[in-house]
């Protein structure tokens, strides 16, 4: 059972990540702050001169170093904040760095617009003589119709911190201001917190405790619904304003444009899953109800495991072994990275007050990654680690080959490497043991962790977001009541009569930071579709498919989504991969049901 949350100062150091891998101390960091300011000043001298290939080459070289230093510094201060949003000193340090970066970005905001005005001959020459930035030039030319005047671009760069204030307000309310009271169940008192609920109580097998925790958690969320709605409304209104200024009729089209994804591809991802996957997941919900002998299946019960009595507790050492062995198919160099991550404290696994919830991987260019999660000794935590290590491996492969100007992949497939790792882990485990109960346990992990989280949770978020953006495109705004209504409708459409929407389910829109990151939520199912098909290739074709996959990981931003998928042997221009992925999930659920009958429980 969960314990009271520790303060950050009380957390054992081995449960924390080691930020000295970035800088030994603040003094060392300040040297890079000074350096990126110098680089910005030097780039500013090129204003009005980026009309020849030599100047473009030179400014790209300066820009690359600037972005590397800025990336390291901003990660160093921001990652510290993410582990303790209650620490005002950490926030002040991070704000100071952000202010410096905004000043620098304002100084160099002219670069993209000036390069876009150069002749095609100059740009072709620049691509020939420069080792970096070829892909950046292509992106600049593509963005050209949506660029504004130099003065306007400079003003917007200066206001970038203001544009992000909605997200900052959301984080402050969630991690700093929201304090949870203890709740009662079975005649006992239990502590409650954001991470305690999401990482512990949602999976609790005791129905009275689980449902009481759900009620208490959402009662507290309800008290913050208006400030959260105000923060989100500010974010999406700003996105709509920017879309209009840049000549887009729709904010959705604006956000998809920068990932080079069509509206049809985006809509298909949401509509097909909502229609075709829902029957399979309702069947899975009915199975959970039967196994756990529930009086009714509610929204508060959906995170239950199929076989809680079988799921082993795992240690960090166990997690390291699972990840290293499970991902070994990706090669010895990949395994070395996995072992390095565990041995050198890339992970922050503590569960403390003020820490960001969920999990993420941040990968400063050319450095090691930093992975955040709360480790509770469950196999689901191991899958989260494998997932985040997928991001780490992806960006390590990219940064080895590409500069910062050509490194970042399109958002559409950024979740493919992470979800691929979860699938590889699952297939590896299945091969280790032919016991029927073990097989059911692994399959259930795939459905309840990999596919439920990425193909259901984030899919429903994407469907909700699409409705919000439709309101924005029609000139409206959103308040708490509107947002709750939208989310409730999305849930009702997907779960039908098989899942009772417990009071508070409609407030799920308050829990995800992804809504402040454009259309990020839909990319999980998009990436997992590619990963499912590519994993099938690995299972059937072996090393050739592995090599294709690794080559795609190293491509960075040089491939668009269609090209990345094609490289992995997947044609996402049709709905076939998505339909096959849904069929795969359905087949897993059917087998879990059959195994449950054979096992007699």
GROMACS .gro file of C-alpha atoms in nm, residues 98-373:
model
  276
   98UNK     CA    1   1.450   3.091  -1.989
   99UNK     CA    2   1.465   3.472  -1.988
  100UNK     CA    3   1.818   3.463  -2.132
  101UNK     CA    4   1.711   3.217  -2.402
  102UNK     CA    5   1.414   3.434  -2.499
  103UNK     CA    6   1.645   3.735  -2.537
  104UNK     CA    7   1.877   3.531  -2.758
  105UNK     CA    8   1.595   3.385  -2.966
  106UNK     CA    9   1.464   3.738  -3.022
  107UNK     CA   10   1.805   3.851  -3.149
  108UNK     CA   11   1.830   3.567  -3.401
  109UNK     CA   12   1.464   3.543  -3.505
  110UNK     CA   13   1.554   3.699  -3.842
  111UNK     CA   14   1.759   3.399  -3.958
  112UNK     CA   15   1.477   3.183  -4.093
  113UNK     CA   16   1.298   3.464  -4.274
  114UNK     CA   17   1.618   3.598  -4.433
  115UNK     CA   18   1.725   3.257  -4.557
  116UNK     CA   19   1.380   3.202  -4.706
  117UNK     CA   20   1.429   3.515  -4.916
  118UNK     CA   21   1.755   3.395  -5.072
  119UNK     CA   22   1.743   3.273  -5.432
  120UNK     CA   23   1.709   2.903  -5.509
  121UNK     CA   24   2.059   2.908  -5.657
  122UNK     CA   25   2.203   3.041  -5.331
  123UNK     CA   26   2.016   2.784  -5.124
  124UNK     CA   27   2.129   2.497  -5.345
  125UNK     CA   28   2.487   2.619  -5.315
  126UNK     CA   29   2.448   2.643  -4.936
  127UNK     CA   30   2.334   2.282  -4.922
  128UNK     CA   31   2.638   2.177  -5.126
  129UNK     CA   32   2.904   2.354  -4.921
  130UNK     CA   33   2.759   2.296  -4.573
  131UNK     CA   34   2.778   1.971  -4.378
  132UNK     CA   35   2.475   2.070  -4.171
  133UNK     CA   36   2.137   2.233  -4.226
  134UNK     CA   37   2.034   2.080  -4.558
  135UNK     CA   38   1.710   1.954  -4.411
  136UNK     CA   39   1.660   2.284  -4.228
  137UNK     CA   40   1.673   2.470  -4.559
  138UNK     CA   41   1.403   2.242  -4.698
  139UNK     CA   42   1.185   2.310  -4.395
  140UNK     CA   43   1.241   2.685  -4.424
  141UNK     CA   44   1.130   2.679  -4.787
  142UNK     CA   45   0.822   2.476  -4.694
  143UNK     CA   46   0.737   2.718  -4.413
  144UNK     CA   47   0.794   3.023  -4.632
  145UNK     CA   48   0.427   3.092  -4.719
  146UNK     CA   49   0.342   3.105  -4.348
  147UNK     CA   50   0.621   3.335  -4.232
  148UNK     CA   51   0.550   3.689  -4.118
  149UNK     CA   52   0.756   4.006  -4.142
  150UNK     CA   53   1.093   4.017  -3.968
  151UNK     CA   54   0.957   4.264  -3.713
  152UNK     CA   55   0.657   4.045  -3.632
  153UNK     CA   56   0.869   3.730  -3.600
  154UNK     CA   57   1.101   3.917  -3.365
  155UNK     CA   58   0.810   4.038  -3.152
  156UNK     CA   59   0.665   3.688  -3.128
  157UNK     CA   60   1.002   3.547  -3.025
  158UNK     CA   61   1.019   3.806  -2.748
  159UNK     CA   62   0.670   3.705  -2.633
  160UNK     CA   63   0.737   3.329  -2.637
  161UNK     CA   64   0.750   3.308  -2.258
  162UNK     CA   65   0.406   3.471  -2.238
  163UNK     CA   66   0.273   3.222  -2.493
  164UNK     CA   67   0.371   2.938  -2.261
  165UNK     CA   68   0.206   3.083  -1.951
  166UNK     CA   69  -0.104   2.863  -1.981
  167UNK     CA   70   0.106   2.551  -1.945
  168UNK     CA   71   0.301   2.703  -1.655
  169UNK     CA   72  -0.026   2.785  -1.478
  170UNK     CA   73  -0.144   2.428  -1.528
  171UNK     CA   74   0.178   2.285  -1.382
  172UNK     CA   75   0.169   2.519  -1.084
  173UNK     CA   76  -0.189   2.425  -0.999
  174UNK     CA   77  -0.123   2.054  -1.044
  175UNK     CA   78   0.212   2.009  -0.874
  176UNK     CA   79   0.248   2.301  -0.633
  177UNK     CA   80  -0.100   2.414  -0.519
  178UNK     CA   81  -0.309   2.097  -0.529
  179UNK     CA   82  -0.289   1.929  -0.187
  180UNK     CA   83  -0.481   1.607  -0.127
  181UNK     CA   84  -0.641   1.504   0.200
  182UNK     CA   85  -0.635   1.147   0.328
  183UNK     CA   86  -0.935   0.934   0.233
  184UNK     CA   87  -1.112   0.653   0.414
  185UNK     CA   88  -1.187   0.297   0.303
  186UNK     CA   89  -1.245  -0.023   0.496
  187UNK     CA   90  -1.241   0.177   0.817
  188UNK     CA   91  -0.884   0.299   0.755
  189UNK     CA   92  -0.725   0.622   0.641
  190UNK     CA   93  -0.505   0.629   0.333
  191UNK     CA   94  -0.273   0.906   0.207
  192UNK     CA   95  -0.345   1.052  -0.137
  193UNK     CA   96  -0.146   1.243  -0.395
  194UNK     CA   97  -0.135   1.284  -0.772
  195UNK     CA   98   0.131   1.020  -0.830
  196UNK     CA   99  -0.005   0.798  -0.553
  197UNK     CA  100  -0.336   0.785  -0.735
  198UNK     CA  101  -0.206   0.744  -1.090
  199UNK     CA  102   0.078   0.504  -1.010
  200UNK     CA  103  -0.077   0.306  -0.724
  201UNK     CA  104  -0.445   0.335  -0.638
  202UNK     CA  105  -0.570   0.308  -0.998
  203UNK     CA  106  -0.423  -0.045  -1.002
  204UNK     CA  107  -0.536  -0.138  -0.648
  205UNK     CA  108  -0.714  -0.475  -0.640
  206UNK     CA  109  -0.922  -0.385  -0.331
  207UNK     CA  110  -1.238  -0.243  -0.489
  208UNK     CA  111  -1.341  -0.030  -0.193
  209UNK     CA  112  -0.996   0.132  -0.167
  210UNK     CA  113  -0.966   0.183  -0.544
  211UNK     CA  114  -1.308   0.343  -0.585
  212UNK     CA  115  -1.272   0.554  -0.269
  213UNK     CA  116  -0.937   0.683  -0.396
  214UNK     CA  117  -1.096   0.765  -0.734
  215UNK     CA  118  -1.375   0.962  -0.566
  216UNK     CA  119  -1.139   1.154  -0.333
  217UNK     CA  120  -0.892   1.230  -0.614
  218UNK     CA  121  -1.155   1.370  -0.847
  219UNK     CA  122  -1.324   1.564  -0.570
  220UNK     CA  123  -0.998   1.755  -0.534
  221UNK     CA  124  -0.959   1.797  -0.911
  222UNK     CA  125  -1.308   1.946  -0.924
  223UNK     CA  126  -1.196   2.229  -0.695
  224UNK     CA  127  -0.936   2.332  -0.955
  225UNK     CA  128  -1.143   2.286  -1.273
  226UNK     CA  129  -1.190   2.656  -1.346
  227UNK     CA  130  -0.827   2.761  -1.315
  228UNK     CA  131  -0.723   2.458  -1.522
  229UNK     CA  132  -0.984   2.536  -1.786
  230UNK     CA  133  -0.869   2.900  -1.796
  231UNK     CA  134  -0.508   2.789  -1.849
  232UNK     CA  135  -0.608   2.550  -2.127
  233UNK     CA  136  -0.839   2.800  -2.293
  234UNK     CA  137  -0.551   3.048  -2.300
  235UNK     CA  138  -0.330   2.787  -2.465
  236UNK     CA  139  -0.571   2.687  -2.743
  237UNK     CA  140  -0.682   3.045  -2.812
  238UNK     CA  141  -0.319   3.141  -2.857
  239UNK     CA  142  -0.271   2.845  -3.094
  240UNK     CA  143  -0.571   2.960  -3.296
  241UNK     CA  144  -0.442   3.316  -3.311
  242UNK     CA  145  -0.103   3.198  -3.434
  243UNK     CA  146  -0.264   2.974  -3.694
  244UNK     CA  147  -0.470   3.264  -3.829
  245UNK     CA  148  -0.172   3.499  -3.836
  246UNK     CA  149   0.026   3.245  -4.036
  247UNK     CA  150  -0.251   3.201  -4.292
  248UNK     CA  151  -0.414   2.875  -4.184
  249UNK     CA  152  -0.792   2.840  -4.188
  250UNK     CA  153  -0.781   2.578  -3.914
  251UNK     CA  154  -0.567   2.544  -3.603
  252UNK     CA  155  -0.563   2.166  -3.665
  253UNK     CA  156  -0.417   2.218  -4.013
  254UNK     CA  157  -0.162   2.455  -3.865
  255UNK     CA  158  -0.042   2.202  -3.609
  256UNK     CA  159  -0.036   1.916  -3.860
  257UNK     CA  160   0.156   2.123  -4.116
  258UNK     CA  161   0.474   2.133  -3.911
  259UNK     CA  162   0.475   1.754  -3.880
  260UNK     CA  163   0.405   1.715  -4.253
  261UNK     CA  164   0.088   1.513  -4.187
  262UNK     CA  165  -0.237   1.537  -4.382
  263UNK     CA  166  -0.576   1.599  -4.221
  264UNK     CA  167  -0.698   1.268  -4.367
  265UNK     CA  168  -0.420   1.074  -4.196
  266UNK     CA  169  -0.498   1.246  -3.865
  267UNK     CA  170  -0.874   1.193  -3.884
  268UNK     CA  171  -0.835   0.830  -3.990
  269UNK     CA  172  -0.622   0.759  -3.685
  270UNK     CA  173  -0.895   0.886  -3.452
  271UNK     CA  174  -1.207   0.768  -3.632
  272UNK     CA  175  -1.101   0.415  -3.719
  273UNK     CA  176  -0.974   0.337  -3.369
  274UNK     CA  177  -1.285   0.481  -3.205
  275UNK     CA  178  -1.506   0.270  -3.429
  276UNK     CA  179  -1.310  -0.053  -3.471
  277UNK     CA  180  -1.122  -0.089  -3.141
  278UNK     CA  181  -1.410  -0.005  -2.906
  279UNK     CA  182  -1.581  -0.350  -2.935
  280UNK     CA  183  -1.257  -0.527  -2.845
  281UNK     CA  184  -1.189  -0.304  -2.544
  282UNK     CA  185  -1.547  -0.341  -2.421
  283UNK     CA  186  -1.495  -0.718  -2.431
  284UNK     CA  187  -1.178  -0.671  -2.227
  285UNK     CA  188  -1.370  -0.459  -1.974
  286UNK     CA  189  -1.631  -0.733  -1.939
  287UNK     CA  190  -1.354  -0.985  -1.875
  288UNK     CA  191  -1.210  -0.769  -1.595
  289UNK     CA  192  -1.555  -0.743  -1.439
  290UNK     CA  193  -1.592  -1.121  -1.446
  291UNK     CA  194  -1.244  -1.200  -1.312
  292UNK     CA  195  -1.268  -0.951  -1.025
  293UNK     CA  196  -1.633  -1.037  -0.951
  294UNK     CA  197  -1.736  -0.672  -0.963
  295UNK     CA  198  -2.095  -0.561  -0.906
  296UNK     CA  199  -2.052  -0.335  -1.209
  297UNK     CA  200  -1.767  -0.223  -1.433
  298UNK     CA  201  -1.685   0.142  -1.374
  299UNK     CA  202  -1.434   0.388  -1.513
  300UNK     CA  203  -1.247   0.355  -1.184
  301UNK     CA  204  -1.190  -0.016  -1.251
  302UNK     CA  205  -1.032  -0.004  -1.597
  303UNK     CA  206  -0.670  -0.019  -1.478
  304UNK     CA  207  -0.720  -0.354  -1.300
  305UNK     CA  208  -0.489  -0.634  -1.408
  306UNK     CA  209  -0.613  -0.969  -1.535
  307UNK     CA  210  -0.410  -1.168  -1.283
  308UNK     CA  211  -0.302  -0.953  -0.985
  309UNK     CA  212  -0.200  -1.261  -0.786
  310UNK     CA  213   0.053  -1.360  -1.051
  311UNK     CA  214   0.219  -1.029  -1.130
  312UNK     CA  215   0.567  -1.038  -0.974
  313UNK     CA  216   0.718  -0.751  -0.779
  314UNK     CA  217   1.034  -0.629  -0.948
  315UNK     CA  218   1.339  -0.442  -0.824
  316UNK     CA  219   1.549  -0.193  -1.018
  317UNK     CA  220   1.803  -0.471  -1.072
  318UNK     CA  221   1.526  -0.691  -1.212
  319UNK     CA  222   1.417  -0.406  -1.439
  320UNK     CA  223   1.771  -0.368  -1.570
  321UNK     CA  224   1.787  -0.741  -1.649
  322UNK     CA  225   1.448  -0.743  -1.820
  323UNK     CA  226   1.531  -0.440  -2.035
  324UNK     CA  227   1.884  -0.552  -2.129
  325UNK     CA  228   1.775  -0.903  -2.223
  326UNK     CA  229   1.446  -0.802  -2.381
  327UNK     CA  230   1.598  -0.536  -2.605
  328UNK     CA  231   1.908  -0.736  -2.699
  329UNK     CA  232   1.766  -0.798  -3.047
  330UNK     CA  233   1.855  -0.433  -3.122
  331UNK     CA  234   2.225  -0.513  -3.084
  332UNK     CA  235   2.511  -0.501  -2.836
  333UNK     CA  236   2.551  -0.122  -2.860
  334UNK     CA  237   2.186  -0.078  -2.765
  335UNK     CA  238   2.227  -0.311  -2.466
  336UNK     CA  239   2.531  -0.112  -2.356
  337UNK     CA  240   2.314   0.202  -2.356
  338UNK     CA  241   2.050   0.027  -2.145
  339UNK     CA  242   2.307  -0.086  -1.890
  340UNK     CA  243   2.463   0.259  -1.884
  341UNK     CA  244   2.121   0.411  -1.812
  342UNK     CA  245   2.076   0.195  -1.503
  343UNK     CA  246   2.437   0.211  -1.384
  344UNK     CA  247   2.487   0.586  -1.428
  345UNK     CA  248   2.156   0.712  -1.288
  346UNK     CA  249   1.977   0.828  -1.600
  347UNK     CA  250   1.654   0.742  -1.417
  348UNK     CA  251   1.466   0.943  -1.158
  349UNK     CA  252   1.232   0.688  -1.001
  350UNK     CA  253   1.150   0.856  -0.668
  351UNK     CA  254   0.794   0.929  -0.562
  352UNK     CA  255   0.809   1.266  -0.385
  353UNK     CA  256   0.604   1.579  -0.331
  354UNK     CA  257   0.602   1.821  -0.622
  355UNK     CA  258   0.741   1.574  -0.875
  356UNK     CA  259   0.600   1.568  -1.226
  357UNK     CA  260   0.362   1.277  -1.279
  358UNK     CA  261   0.375   1.019  -1.556
  359UNK     CA  262   0.695   0.946  -1.740
  360UNK     CA  263   0.916   1.116  -1.997
  361UNK     CA  264   1.261   1.104  -2.150
  362UNK     CA  265   1.465   1.416  -2.214
  363UNK     CA  266   1.768   1.380  -2.441
  364UNK     CA  267   2.007   1.679  -2.449
  365UNK     CA  268   2.185   1.671  -2.785
  366UNK     CA  269   2.497   1.455  -2.776
  367UNK     CA  270   2.458   1.374  -2.407
  368UNK     CA  271   2.293   1.091  -2.217
  369UNK     CA  272   1.918   1.091  -2.164
  370UNK     CA  273   1.727   1.162  -1.843
  371UNK     CA  274   1.421   0.948  -1.773
  372UNK     CA  275   1.153   1.035  -1.519
  373UNK     CA  276   0.893   0.800  -1.372
   0.00000   0.00000   0.00000
